[in-house]
Amino acid sequence: MKFKFIYLLSLVFVLFSCKDQTQKRIVETEKDFKKKELIFSNIDKGWIFNANPINSTSQANKSIWKEWGLFLTELEQKPKKTIGAFQKKSTELSKKVMDLNNNIPIDFNKPQIKSRISMLITKVRMLDLYIHLDNIPDKKVVVLVGEINVELVSLQNQMDKIVRKSKIPMEAGESELKKMLDTARAIPNVKPDPNLPRIE
């Protein structure tokens, strides 16, 4: 009889402890779900890219420079419903931004454009990294979206500046001056060979 009582008491204790753990898990799951909902809501509100070209140069190059057009089109499409959709979108953006280094039009294949593209690549890849973390830093993601917008404007303004400069007519003698400044055409600074005969 004594053993039955101890057995019954231990069984009741085990059942109550399992029930407590189950309730704790349910509470933790609810907290985790609410946290993920809040993160999703913050990212959804802050995921606003300025994908429309800001000047005629950018608009014209959207069709000429295929990679630029595809990147802007990808930016326009906002993911919906889940954080997984945002993760897929950031991965796709990361691929498209890397493609910007390919087939840069000759007019824009300059260090100023390449440096702005590399800054844009850095920001988009950081966005992709942050959004794939287990604990997504939603505030950093939203800040990065803003920084990507700033880099987009900077790149488009630089493209427009290059086009405007190319339309300025050259002044008389400017082409000769540029030739003189070209270091590839300069006379090499070579010391004369002491074994060669000299004319004095």
mmCIF file of C-alpha atoms in Angstrom, residues 4 41 49 160:
data_model
loop_
_atom_site.group_PDB
_atom_site.id
_atom_site.type_symbol
_atom_site.label_atom_id
_atom_site.label_comp_id
_atom_site.label_asym_id
_atom_site.label_seq_id
_atom_site.Cartn_x
_atom_site.Cartn_y
_atom_site.Cartn_z
ATOM 1 C CA LYS A 4 1.241 2.367 -4.357
ATOM 2 C CA SER A 41 5.983 44.688 -39.462
ATOM 3 C CA PHE A 49 13.335 51.678 -52.230
ATOM 4 C CA ASP A 160 24.206 62.321 -65.120
#
